[in-house]
Amino acid sequence: KKKTILSAIMIIVVLIQGCTFFHAEAEFNKALESFKAERYTEAYRHASAASKEFPSKRKYRSLLGWIYLKQGKLKKAEKVFKGIYKEDKNDIGALQGFAWLDYRRNRLKASNKWFQKQLKWANNHVNNDYWTDYEPADQQYIVSILSDAYYGLGLVALSQRNYPHSKAMLLKALEYDNDFTGHGPIKEFLGDVFYYQKKYKKASMYYREAWAEQKDEALTIKLGWCLKFAGDSKGARKTFLEGLKTAKDRRPFLYGLILTDFSRKKTAKTHLYLKELIQLDPYYADTKDILRIIHQTKSMKSLLKVFAVAYFKEGDYQRA
């Protein structure tokens, strides 16, 4: 009877643990989904619940560390990754976490070291004789780690203005699938590499590819200016107009349209956009390029009065 009772208790315990584990996994998956959608408060709630149920699960804590990192809570992120690293110095979550944490803090040498360790970890798996026996999901994760490591090394090199090395690393990152960020951000930074070298046509190609994946305002502005500098004023105007339709901040798009339309001798359009920009923010519009346009064009002189009224409303009477 005692054995029967003991066996029954063990079965119940196992069942309870199993239920707890499945619930924790469900919470983790919800957290991961929210994290990828950049809903970090929601992601934290689910990841925290999963971690409390199974604190020994490092992947739950690692996700918490990433949520802190994305929220800018760097000290909390560091504490999480340090705890994981103390338990296992080869834990990829800790290696990857430290790499991006140091990059965020502009500790480029330290960041480079961690990305190299991350790269070594991934290559050890990919070059393993049993690689073909890995589960597809595990292969996908490891390949993403590989892409992420090259991506990080490319960004470190870009920050150091080592453009040839940055280009080589970012191109390598594009050779592999990346479930963490996709290829959009990588292509954007490749665009930056060429932009800083004043290779505008090449830069605009990568910006355009990145823009097709995610049309955020900063990238739209980059693409617009890149096209203008490449001599494609028509394409630049189209891009700035596209951004203006949904812009939360209209100023940079108006500024781009002003200079683009003026170079295309579209004086009426230039006047229209410039008037709106001055009324929105006279300080933003008060640049040498804008004043040059006004002083060079007789029909634009009336905009000096628009400046005066705008500054008067701001209470800047001296500038008015």
PDB file of C-alpha atoms in Angstrom:
ATOM      1  CA  LYS A   1       0.000   0.000   0.000  1.00  0.00           C
ATOM      2  CA  LYS A   2       2.832   2.403   0.876  1.00  0.00           C
ATOM      3  CA  LYS A   3       4.490   1.715  -2.469  1.00  0.00           C
ATOM      4  CA  THR A   4       1.189   2.255  -4.272  1.00  0.00           C
ATOM      5  CA  ILE A   5       0.600   5.563  -2.474  1.00  0.00           C
ATOM      6  CA  LEU A   6       4.197   6.655  -3.121  1.00  0.00           C
ATOM      7  CA  SER A   7       3.899   5.788  -6.824  1.00  0.00           C
ATOM      8  CA  ALA A   8       0.630   7.721  -7.059  1.00  0.00           C
ATOM      9  CA  ILE A   9       2.228  10.755  -5.403  1.00  0.00           C
ATOM     10  CA  MET A  10       5.199  10.587  -7.812  1.00  0.00           C
ATOM     11  CA  ILE A  11       2.834  10.434 -10.794  1.00  0.00           C
ATOM     12  CA  ILE A  12       0.931  13.468  -9.496  1.00  0.00           C
ATOM     13  CA  VAL A  13       4.195  15.387  -8.948  1.00  0.00           C
ATOM     14  CA  VAL A  14       5.383  14.552 -12.475  1.00  0.00           C
ATOM     15  CA  LEU A  15       2.034  15.620 -13.921  1.00  0.00           C
ATOM     16  CA  ILE A  16       2.099  18.896 -11.994  1.00  0.00           C
ATOM     17  CA  GLN A  17       5.676  19.581 -13.138  1.00  0.00           C
ATOM     18  CA  GLY A  18       4.684  18.751 -16.700  1.00  0.00           C
ATOM     19  CA  CYS A  19       1.738  21.130 -16.579  1.00  0.00           C
ATOM     20  CA  THR A  20       3.937  23.845 -15.076  1.00  0.00           C
ATOM     21  CA  PHE A  21       6.534  23.333 -17.806  1.00  0.00           C
ATOM     22  CA  PHE A  22       3.975  23.519 -20.624  1.00  0.00           C
ATOM     23  CA  HIS A  23       2.504  26.677 -19.091  1.00  0.00           C
ATOM     24  CA  ALA A  24       5.973  28.225 -18.805  1.00  0.00           C
ATOM     25  CA  GLU A  25       6.723  27.321 -22.433  1.00  0.00           C
ATOM     26  CA  ALA A  26       3.444  28.915 -23.509  1.00  0.00           C
ATOM     27  CA  GLU A  27       4.376  32.084 -21.595  1.00  0.00           C
ATOM     28  CA  PHE A  28       7.841  32.063 -23.199  1.00  0.00           C
ATOM     29  CA  ASN A  29       6.382  31.717 -26.707  1.00  0.00           C
ATOM     30  CA  LYS A  30       4.004  34.612 -26.038  1.00  0.00           C
ATOM     31  CA  ALA A  31       6.945  36.660 -24.764  1.00  0.00           C
ATOM     32  CA  LEU A  32       8.971  35.831 -27.871  1.00  0.00           C
ATOM     33  CA  GLU A  33       6.095  36.809 -30.151  1.00  0.00           C
ATOM     34  CA  SER A  34       5.630  40.117 -28.337  1.00  0.00           C
ATOM     35  CA  PHE A  35       9.397  40.734 -28.368  1.00  0.00           C
ATOM     36  CA  LYS A  36       9.599  40.290 -32.138  1.00  0.00           C
ATOM     37  CA  ALA A  37       6.662  42.703 -32.508  1.00  0.00           C
ATOM     38  CA  GLU A  38       8.581  45.223 -30.322  1.00  0.00           C
ATOM     39  CA  ARG A  39       5.892  45.146 -27.604  1.00  0.00           C
ATOM     40  CA  TYR A  40       8.452  45.026 -24.838  1.00  0.00           C
ATOM     41  CA  THR A  41       6.203  45.706 -21.829  1.00  0.00           C
ATOM     42  CA  GLU A  42       3.970  42.820 -22.856  1.00  0.00           C
ATOM     43  CA  ALA A  43       7.012  40.648 -23.621  1.00  0.00           C
ATOM     44  CA  TYR A  44       8.428  41.348 -20.157  1.00  0.00           C
ATOM     45  CA  ARG A  45       5.206  40.269 -18.465  1.00  0.00           C
ATOM     46  CA  HIS A  46       5.188  36.873 -20.200  1.00  0.00           C
ATOM     47  CA  ALA A  47       8.953  36.270 -19.963  1.00  0.00           C
ATOM     48  CA  SER A  48       8.928  37.167 -16.285  1.00  0.00           C
ATOM     49  CA  ALA A  49       6.081  34.685 -15.673  1.00  0.00           C
ATOM     50  CA  ALA A  50       7.967  31.916 -17.499  1.00  0.00           C
ATOM     51  CA  SER A  51      11.194  32.656 -15.614  1.00  0.00           C
ATOM     52  CA  LYS A  52       9.459  32.605 -12.220  1.00  0.00           C
ATOM     53  CA  GLU A  53       7.973  29.173 -12.933  1.00  0.00           C
ATOM     54  CA  PHE A  54      11.275  27.737 -14.198  1.00  0.00           C
ATOM     55  CA  PRO A  55      14.182  29.958 -13.028  1.00  0.00           C
ATOM     56  CA  SER A  56      16.653  27.229 -14.028  1.00  0.00           C
ATOM     57  CA  LYS A  57      15.704  27.654 -17.716  1.00  0.00           C
ATOM     58  CA  ARG A  58      18.398  29.925 -19.100  1.00  0.00           C
ATOM     59  CA  LYS A  59      16.529  30.701 -22.331  1.00  0.00           C
ATOM     60  CA  TYR A  60      13.726  32.312 -20.281  1.00  0.00           C
ATOM     61  CA  ARG A  61      16.205  34.511 -18.415  1.00  0.00           C
ATOM     62  CA  SER A  62      18.094  35.270 -21.621  1.00  0.00           C
ATOM     63  CA  LEU A  63      14.933  36.640 -23.196  1.00  0.00           C
ATOM     64  CA  LEU A  64      14.414  38.810 -20.118  1.00  0.00           C
ATOM     65  CA  GLY A  65      17.930  40.151 -20.627  1.00  0.00           C
ATOM     66  CA  TRP A  66      17.127  41.011 -24.241  1.00  0.00           C
ATOM     67  CA  ILE A  67      13.932  42.782 -23.227  1.00  0.00           C
ATOM     68  CA  TYR A  68      15.931  44.897 -20.758  1.00  0.00           C
ATOM     69  CA  LEU A  69      18.481  45.604 -23.490  1.00  0.00           C
ATOM     70  CA  LYS A  70      15.816  46.789 -25.939  1.00  0.00           C
ATOM     71  CA  GLN A  71      14.271  48.969 -23.223  1.00  0.00           C
ATOM     72  CA  GLY A  72      17.640  50.587 -22.552  1.00  0.00           C
ATOM     73  CA  LYS A  73      17.882  49.049 -19.061  1.00  0.00           C
ATOM     74  CA  LEU A  74      21.503  48.091 -19.594  1.00  0.00           C
ATOM     75  CA  LYS A  75      22.453  47.401 -15.961  1.00  0.00           C
ATOM     76  CA  LYS A  76      19.543  44.987 -15.550  1.00  0.00           C
ATOM     77  CA  ALA A  77      20.424  43.292 -18.847  1.00  0.00           C
ATOM     78  CA  GLU A  78      24.044  42.948 -17.763  1.00  0.00           C
ATOM     79  CA  LYS A  79      23.014  41.378 -14.451  1.00  0.00           C
ATOM     80  CA  VAL A  80      20.932  38.741 -16.273  1.00  0.00           C
ATOM     81  CA  PHE A  81      23.672  37.873 -18.773  1.00  0.00           C
ATOM     82  CA  LYS A  82      26.324  37.751 -16.038  1.00  0.00           C
ATOM     83  CA  GLY A  83      24.214  35.257 -14.090  1.00  0.00           C
ATOM     84  CA  ILE A  84      23.868  33.016 -17.158  1.00  0.00           C
ATOM     85  CA  TYR A  85      27.567  33.315 -18.046  1.00  0.00           C
ATOM     86  CA  LYS A  86      28.552  32.360 -14.499  1.00  0.00           C
ATOM     87  CA  GLU A  87      26.591  29.116 -14.875  1.00  0.00           C
ATOM     88  CA  ASP A  88      27.902  28.319 -18.365  1.00  0.00           C
ATOM     89  CA  LYS A  89      30.651  30.273 -20.116  1.00  0.00           C
ATOM     90  CA  ASN A  90      29.645  28.735 -23.457  1.00  0.00           C
ATOM     91  CA  ASP A  91      25.983  29.716 -23.235  1.00  0.00           C
ATOM     92  CA  ILE A  92      25.224  31.404 -26.542  1.00  0.00           C
ATOM     93  CA  GLY A  93      22.547  33.610 -24.987  1.00  0.00           C
ATOM     94  CA  ALA A  94      25.171  35.146 -22.700  1.00  0.00           C
ATOM     95  CA  LEU A  95      27.794  35.502 -25.467  1.00  0.00           C
ATOM     96  CA  GLN A  96      25.316  37.186 -27.804  1.00  0.00           C
ATOM     97  CA  GLY A  97      23.925  39.320 -24.991  1.00  0.00           C
ATOM     98  CA  PHE A  98      27.346  40.628 -23.932  1.00  0.00           C
ATOM     99  CA  ALA A  99      28.259  41.350 -27.578  1.00  0.00           C
ATOM    100  CA  TRP A 100      25.276  43.625 -28.145  1.00  0.00           C
ATOM    101  CA  LEU A 101      25.414  45.091 -24.643  1.00  0.00           C
ATOM    102  CA  ASP A 102      29.005  46.239 -25.150  1.00  0.00           C
ATOM    103  CA  TYR A 103      28.134  47.525 -28.625  1.00  0.00           C
ATOM    104  CA  ARG A 104      25.320  49.628 -27.138  1.00  0.00           C
ATOM    105  CA  ARG A 105      27.819  51.030 -24.621  1.00  0.00           C
ATOM    106  CA  ASN A 106      30.292  51.807 -27.434  1.00  0.00           C
ATOM    107  CA  ARG A 107      32.846  49.388 -25.974  1.00  0.00           C
ATOM    108  CA  LEU A 108      33.909  48.330 -29.436  1.00  0.00           C
ATOM    109  CA  LYS A 109      36.941  46.188 -28.581  1.00  0.00           C
ATOM    110  CA  ALA A 110      35.011  44.204 -25.984  1.00  0.00           C
ATOM    111  CA  SER A 111      32.015  43.924 -28.313  1.00  0.00           C
ATOM    112  CA  ASN A 112      34.242  42.632 -31.122  1.00  0.00           C
ATOM    113  CA  LYS A 113      35.631  39.957 -28.793  1.00  0.00           C
ATOM    114  CA  TRP A 114      32.155  38.690 -27.870  1.00  0.00           C
ATOM    115  CA  PHE A 115      30.977  38.660 -31.497  1.00  0.00           C
ATOM    116  CA  GLN A 116      34.058  36.592 -32.381  1.00  0.00           C
ATOM    117  CA  LYS A 117      33.166  34.098 -29.634  1.00  0.00           C
ATOM    118  CA  GLN A 118      29.611  33.998 -30.945  1.00  0.00           C
ATOM    119  CA  LEU A 119      30.929  33.331 -34.455  1.00  0.00           C
ATOM    120  CA  LYS A 120      33.193  30.526 -33.196  1.00  0.00           C
ATOM    121  CA  TRP A 121      30.260  28.924 -31.336  1.00  0.00           C
ATOM    122  CA  ALA A 122      28.091  28.935 -34.480  1.00  0.00           C
ATOM    123  CA  ASN A 123      30.863  27.663 -36.760  1.00  0.00           C
ATOM    124  CA  ASN A 124      31.635  24.812 -34.360  1.00  0.00           C
ATOM    125  CA  HIS A 125      28.074  23.596 -34.923  1.00  0.00           C
ATOM    126  CA  VAL A 126      27.848  24.270 -38.663  1.00  0.00           C
ATOM    127  CA  ASN A 127      31.165  22.487 -39.300  1.00  0.00           C
ATOM    128  CA  ASN A 128      30.232  19.581 -37.048  1.00  0.00           C
ATOM    129  CA  ASP A 129      30.199  16.174 -38.757  1.00  0.00           C
ATOM    130  CA  TYR A 130      26.675  15.659 -37.428  1.00  0.00           C
ATOM    131  CA  TRP A 131      25.335  19.009 -38.706  1.00  0.00           C
ATOM    132  CA  THR A 132      22.940  17.308 -41.130  1.00  0.00           C
ATOM    133  CA  ASP A 133      21.418  15.388 -38.211  1.00  0.00           C
ATOM    134  CA  TYR A 134      20.454  18.566 -36.349  1.00  0.00           C
ATOM    135  CA  GLU A 135      16.759  19.372 -36.113  1.00  0.00           C
ATOM    136  CA  PRO A 136      15.694  22.001 -38.721  1.00  0.00           C
ATOM    137  CA  ALA A 137      14.674  24.427 -35.966  1.00  0.00           C
ATOM    138  CA  ASP A 138      18.109  24.087 -34.331  1.00  0.00           C
ATOM    139  CA  GLN A 139      19.861  24.581 -37.666  1.00  0.00           C
ATOM    140  CA  GLN A 140      17.808  27.711 -38.310  1.00  0.00           C
ATOM    141  CA  TYR A 141      18.697  29.117 -34.880  1.00  0.00           C
ATOM    142  CA  ILE A 142      22.418  28.420 -35.302  1.00  0.00           C
ATOM    143  CA  VAL A 143      22.478  29.930 -38.806  1.00  0.00           C
ATOM    144  CA  SER A 144      20.747  33.024 -37.402  1.00  0.00           C
ATOM    145  CA  ILE A 145      23.450  33.244 -34.730  1.00  0.00           C
ATOM    146  CA  LEU A 146      26.051  33.081 -37.520  1.00  0.00           C
ATOM    147  CA  SER A 147      24.373  35.925 -39.423  1.00  0.00           C
ATOM    148  CA  ASP A 148      23.983  37.929 -36.213  1.00  0.00           C
ATOM    149  CA  ALA A 149      27.696  37.584 -35.378  1.00  0.00           C
ATOM    150  CA  TYR A 150      28.783  38.818 -38.821  1.00  0.00           C
ATOM    151  CA  TYR A 151      26.218  41.631 -38.564  1.00  0.00           C
ATOM    152  CA  GLY A 152      27.646  42.727 -35.224  1.00  0.00           C
ATOM    153  CA  LEU A 153      31.238  42.557 -36.493  1.00  0.00           C
ATOM    154  CA  GLY A 154      30.167  44.673 -39.462  1.00  0.00           C
ATOM    155  CA  LEU A 155      28.675  47.322 -37.188  1.00  0.00           C
ATOM    156  CA  VAL A 156      31.772  47.427 -34.995  1.00  0.00           C
ATOM    157  CA  ALA A 157      33.938  47.950 -38.100  1.00  0.00           C
ATOM    158  CA  LEU A 158      31.528  50.635 -39.355  1.00  0.00           C
ATOM    159  CA  SER A 159      31.793  52.483 -36.021  1.00  0.00           C
ATOM    160  CA  GLN A 160      35.578  52.345 -36.412  1.00  0.00           C
ATOM    161  CA  ARG A 161      35.239  53.684 -39.994  1.00  0.00           C
ATOM    162  CA  ASN A 162      36.849  50.551 -41.353  1.00  0.00           C
ATOM    163  CA  TYR A 163      34.564  50.489 -44.380  1.00  0.00           C
ATOM    164  CA  PRO A 164      36.158  47.614 -46.340  1.00  0.00           C
ATOM    165  CA  HIS A 165      35.962  45.252 -43.344  1.00  0.00           C
ATOM    166  CA  SER A 166      32.463  46.436 -42.463  1.00  0.00           C
ATOM    167  CA  LYS A 167      31.309  45.764 -46.015  1.00  0.00           C
ATOM    168  CA  ALA A 168      32.867  42.268 -45.983  1.00  0.00           C
ATOM    169  CA  MET A 169      31.223  41.335 -42.656  1.00  0.00           C
ATOM    170  CA  LEU A 170      27.793  42.695 -43.565  1.00  0.00           C
ATOM    171  CA  LEU A 171      27.847  40.874 -46.915  1.00  0.00           C
ATOM    172  CA  LYS A 172      28.696  37.664 -45.031  1.00  0.00           C
ATOM    173  CA  ALA A 173      25.758  38.316 -42.701  1.00  0.00           C
ATOM    174  CA  LEU A 174      23.454  38.438 -45.735  1.00  0.00           C
ATOM    175  CA  GLU A 175      24.591  34.963 -46.807  1.00  0.00           C
ATOM    176  CA  TYR A 176      22.654  33.410 -43.931  1.00  0.00           C
ATOM    177  CA  ASP A 177      19.038  33.593 -42.814  1.00  0.00           C
ATOM    178  CA  ASN A 178      18.518  35.792 -39.778  1.00  0.00           C
ATOM    179  CA  ASP A 179      15.446  35.154 -37.671  1.00  0.00           C
ATOM    180  CA  PHE A 180      16.439  37.847 -35.171  1.00  0.00           C
ATOM    181  CA  THR A 181      16.391  40.954 -37.356  1.00  0.00           C
ATOM    182  CA  GLY A 182      15.847  39.771 -40.909  1.00  0.00           C
ATOM    183  CA  HIS A 183      18.067  41.209 -43.643  1.00  0.00           C
ATOM    184  CA  GLY A 184      16.498  44.694 -43.728  1.00  0.00           C
ATOM    185  CA  PRO A 185      18.687  46.362 -41.046  1.00  0.00           C
ATOM    186  CA  ILE A 186      21.813  44.668 -42.412  1.00  0.00           C
ATOM    187  CA  LYS A 187      21.117  46.090 -45.879  1.00  0.00           C
ATOM    188  CA  GLU A 188      20.508  49.524 -44.369  1.00  0.00           C
ATOM    189  CA  PHE A 189      23.924  49.535 -42.708  1.00  0.00           C
ATOM    190  CA  LEU A 190      25.508  48.305 -45.942  1.00  0.00           C
ATOM    191  CA  GLY A 191      23.894  51.366 -47.496  1.00  0.00           C
ATOM    192  CA  ASP A 192      25.555  53.471 -44.798  1.00  0.00           C
ATOM    193  CA  VAL A 193      28.958  51.977 -45.653  1.00  0.00           C
ATOM    194  CA  PHE A 194      28.628  53.115 -49.277  1.00  0.00           C
ATOM    195  CA  TYR A 195      26.967  56.421 -48.310  1.00  0.00           C
ATOM    196  CA  TYR A 196      29.899  57.432 -46.096  1.00  0.00           C
ATOM    197  CA  GLN A 197      32.206  56.626 -48.998  1.00  0.00           C
ATOM    198  CA  LYS A 198      30.033  58.850 -51.233  1.00  0.00           C
ATOM    199  CA  LYS A 199      29.128  55.896 -53.444  1.00  0.00           C
ATOM    200  CA  TYR A 200      25.530  57.055 -53.613  1.00  0.00           C
ATOM    201  CA  LYS A 201      24.217  54.813 -56.382  1.00  0.00           C
ATOM    202  CA  LYS A 202      25.423  51.686 -54.594  1.00  0.00           C
ATOM    203  CA  ALA A 203      24.152  53.009 -51.259  1.00  0.00           C
ATOM    204  CA  SER A 204      20.702  53.772 -52.702  1.00  0.00           C
ATOM    205  CA  MET A 205      20.466  50.200 -54.020  1.00  0.00           C
ATOM    206  CA  TYR A 206      20.838  48.757 -50.512  1.00  0.00           C
ATOM    207  CA  TYR A 207      18.657  51.453 -48.939  1.00  0.00           C
ATOM    208  CA  ARG A 208      15.928  50.655 -51.452  1.00  0.00           C
ATOM    209  CA  GLU A 209      16.123  46.929 -50.673  1.00  0.00           C
ATOM    210  CA  ALA A 210      15.953  47.641 -46.942  1.00  0.00           C
ATOM    211  CA  TRP A 211      13.114  50.119 -47.523  1.00  0.00           C
ATOM    212  CA  ALA A 212      11.092  47.416 -49.296  1.00  0.00           C
ATOM    213  CA  GLU A 213      11.163  45.410 -46.043  1.00  0.00           C
ATOM    214  CA  GLN A 214      10.510  48.216 -43.575  1.00  0.00           C
ATOM    215  CA  LYS A 215       9.570  51.776 -44.529  1.00  0.00           C
ATOM    216  CA  ASP A 216      10.518  53.642 -41.372  1.00  0.00           C
ATOM    217  CA  GLU A 217      10.973  57.408 -41.474  1.00  0.00           C
ATOM    218  CA  ALA A 218      14.744  57.515 -40.871  1.00  0.00           C
ATOM    219  CA  LEU A 219      15.424  55.053 -43.694  1.00  0.00           C
ATOM    220  CA  THR A 220      13.084  56.933 -46.069  1.00  0.00           C
ATOM    221  CA  ILE A 221      15.016  60.143 -45.414  1.00  0.00           C
ATOM    222  CA  LYS A 222      18.331  58.349 -46.043  1.00  0.00           C
ATOM    223  CA  LEU A 223      17.056  56.939 -49.326  1.00  0.00           C
ATOM    224  CA  GLY A 224      15.705  60.316 -50.459  1.00  0.00           C
ATOM    225  CA  TRP A 225      18.976  62.171 -49.869  1.00  0.00           C
ATOM    226  CA  CYS A 226      21.011  59.337 -51.333  1.00  0.00           C
ATOM    227  CA  LEU A 227      18.990  59.457 -54.541  1.00  0.00           C
ATOM    228  CA  LYS A 228      19.389  63.237 -54.704  1.00  0.00           C
ATOM    229  CA  PHE A 229      23.171  63.024 -54.274  1.00  0.00           C
ATOM    230  CA  ALA A 230      23.254  60.272 -56.903  1.00  0.00           C
ATOM    231  CA  GLY A 231      21.624  62.726 -59.326  1.00  0.00           C
ATOM    232  CA  ASP A 232      18.174  61.142 -59.307  1.00  0.00           C
ATOM    233  CA  SER A 233      16.142  64.201 -58.243  1.00  0.00           C
ATOM    234  CA  LYS A 234      12.920  62.705 -59.576  1.00  0.00           C
ATOM    235  CA  GLY A 235      13.380  59.568 -57.488  1.00  0.00           C
ATOM    236  CA  ALA A 236      14.375  61.659 -54.464  1.00  0.00           C
ATOM    237  CA  ARG A 237      11.225  63.782 -54.761  1.00  0.00           C
ATOM    238  CA  LYS A 238       9.035  60.691 -55.047  1.00  0.00           C
ATOM    239  CA  THR A 239      10.663  59.204 -51.931  1.00  0.00           C
ATOM    240  CA  PHE A 240      10.285  62.387 -49.850  1.00  0.00           C
ATOM    241  CA  LEU A 241       6.636  62.694 -50.915  1.00  0.00           C
ATOM    242  CA  GLU A 242       6.015  59.055 -49.977  1.00  0.00           C
ATOM    243  CA  GLY A 243       7.467  59.677 -46.532  1.00  0.00           C
ATOM    244  CA  LEU A 244       5.520  62.902 -46.068  1.00  0.00           C
ATOM    245  CA  LYS A 245       2.195  61.044 -46.426  1.00  0.00           C
ATOM    246  CA  THR A 246       2.608  59.169 -43.137  1.00  0.00           C
ATOM    247  CA  ALA A 247       5.312  61.190 -41.377  1.00  0.00           C
ATOM    248  CA  LYS A 248       4.979  61.880 -37.666  1.00  0.00           C
ATOM    249  CA  ASP A 249       7.575  64.609 -38.141  1.00  0.00           C
ATOM    250  CA  ARG A 250       7.046  66.404 -41.469  1.00  0.00           C
ATOM    251  CA  ARG A 251      10.084  68.675 -41.161  1.00  0.00           C
ATOM    252  CA  PRO A 252      12.874  66.490 -42.642  1.00  0.00           C
ATOM    253  CA  PHE A 253      10.682  65.487 -45.592  1.00  0.00           C
ATOM    254  CA  LEU A 254       9.694  69.088 -46.287  1.00  0.00           C
ATOM    255  CA  TYR A 255      13.342  70.100 -46.122  1.00  0.00           C
ATOM    256  CA  GLY A 256      14.260  67.402 -48.639  1.00  0.00           C
ATOM    257  CA  LEU A 257      11.443  68.452 -50.963  1.00  0.00           C
ATOM    258  CA  ILE A 258      12.477  72.119 -50.760  1.00  0.00           C
ATOM    259  CA  LEU A 259      16.048  71.464 -51.882  1.00  0.00           C
ATOM    260  CA  THR A 260      15.020  68.851 -54.437  1.00  0.00           C
ATOM    261  CA  ASP A 261      12.297  70.985 -56.041  1.00  0.00           C
ATOM    262  CA  PHE A 262      14.529  74.045 -56.068  1.00  0.00           C
ATOM    263  CA  SER A 263      17.226  72.099 -57.928  1.00  0.00           C
ATOM    264  CA  ARG A 264      14.534  71.051 -60.439  1.00  0.00           C
ATOM    265  CA  LYS A 265      13.470  74.730 -60.796  1.00  0.00           C
ATOM    266  CA  LYS A 266      10.009  74.031 -59.354  1.00  0.00           C
ATOM    267  CA  THR A 267       9.798  77.441 -57.686  1.00  0.00           C
ATOM    268  CA  ALA A 268       6.085  77.384 -56.817  1.00  0.00           C
ATOM    269  CA  LYS A 269       6.378  73.987 -55.087  1.00  0.00           C
ATOM    270  CA  THR A 270       9.538  75.099 -53.302  1.00  0.00           C
ATOM    271  CA  HIS A 271       7.730  78.199 -52.003  1.00  0.00           C
ATOM    272  CA  LEU A 272       4.777  76.085 -50.800  1.00  0.00           C
ATOM    273  CA  TYR A 273       6.876  73.556 -48.878  1.00  0.00           C
ATOM    274  CA  LEU A 274       9.197  76.195 -47.460  1.00  0.00           C
ATOM    275  CA  LYS A 275       6.315  78.265 -46.132  1.00  0.00           C
ATOM    276  CA  GLU A 276       4.900  75.190 -44.353  1.00  0.00           C
ATOM    277  CA  LEU A 277       8.288  74.320 -42.867  1.00  0.00           C
ATOM    278  CA  ILE A 278       8.883  77.844 -41.556  1.00  0.00           C
ATOM    279  CA  GLN A 279       5.443  77.919 -39.934  1.00  0.00           C
ATOM    280  CA  LEU A 280       6.050  74.479 -38.414  1.00  0.00           C
ATOM    281  CA  ASP A 281       9.506  75.298 -37.045  1.00  0.00           C
ATOM    282  CA  PRO A 282      11.417  78.434 -38.076  1.00  0.00           C
ATOM    283  CA  TYR A 283      14.588  77.188 -36.364  1.00  0.00           C
ATOM    284  CA  TYR A 284      14.611  74.012 -38.463  1.00  0.00           C
ATOM    285  CA  ALA A 285      14.235  76.039 -41.651  1.00  0.00           C
ATOM    286  CA  ASP A 286      16.795  78.698 -40.707  1.00  0.00           C
ATOM    287  CA  THR A 287      19.841  77.285 -42.500  1.00  0.00           C
ATOM    288  CA  LYS A 288      22.388  78.624 -44.984  1.00  0.00           C
ATOM    289  CA  ASP A 289      20.875  76.492 -47.766  1.00  0.00           C
ATOM    290  CA  ILE A 290      17.369  77.830 -47.166  1.00  0.00           C
ATOM    291  CA  LEU A 291      18.465  81.459 -46.843  1.00  0.00           C
ATOM    292  CA  ARG A 292      20.501  81.091 -50.031  1.00  0.00           C
ATOM    293  CA  ILE A 293      17.367  79.893 -51.862  1.00  0.00           C
ATOM    294  CA  ILE A 294      15.362  82.881 -50.540  1.00  0.00           C
ATOM    295  CA  HIS A 295      17.987  85.487 -51.393  1.00  0.00           C
ATOM    296  CA  GLN A 296      18.614  84.027 -54.855  1.00  0.00           C
ATOM    297  CA  THR A 297      14.946  84.016 -55.839  1.00  0.00           C
ATOM    298  CA  LYS A 298      12.920  87.217 -56.038  1.00  0.00           C
ATOM    299  CA  SER A 299       9.554  85.498 -55.506  1.00  0.00           C
ATOM    300  CA  MET A 300      10.859  83.924 -52.296  1.00  0.00           C
ATOM    301  CA  LYS A 301      11.669  87.221 -50.528  1.00  0.00           C
ATOM    302  CA  SER A 302       8.158  87.334 -49.030  1.00  0.00           C
ATOM    303  CA  LEU A 303       9.091  84.272 -46.966  1.00  0.00           C
ATOM    304  CA  LEU A 304      11.299  86.494 -44.805  1.00  0.00           C
ATOM    305  CA  LYS A 305       8.077  87.953 -43.420  1.00  0.00           C
ATOM    306  CA  VAL A 306       6.820  84.398 -42.729  1.00  0.00           C
ATOM    307  CA  PHE A 307      10.050  83.847 -40.792  1.00  0.00           C
ATOM    308  CA  ALA A 308       9.511  87.058 -38.832  1.00  0.00           C
ATOM    309  CA  VAL A 309       5.922  86.120 -37.883  1.00  0.00           C
ATOM    310  CA  ALA A 310       6.969  82.589 -36.885  1.00  0.00           C
ATOM    311  CA  TYR A 311       9.798  83.860 -34.662  1.00  0.00           C
ATOM    312  CA  PHE A 312       7.473  86.487 -33.161  1.00  0.00           C
ATOM    313  CA  LYS A 313       5.056  83.705 -32.165  1.00  0.00           C
ATOM    314  CA  GLU A 314       7.979  81.819 -30.589  1.00  0.00           C
ATOM    315  CA  GLY A 315       8.811  84.915 -28.543  1.00  0.00           C
ATOM    316  CA  ASP A 316      12.202  85.258 -30.229  1.00  0.00           C
ATOM    317  CA  TYR A 317      11.815  88.979 -30.930  1.00  0.00           C
ATOM    318  CA  GLN A 318      15.479  89.625 -31.712  1.00  0.00           C
ATOM    319  CA  ARG A 319      15.470  86.981 -34.454  1.00  0.00           C
ATOM    320  CA  ALA A 320      12.053  88.202 -35.663  1.00  0.00           C
TER     321      ALA A 320
END
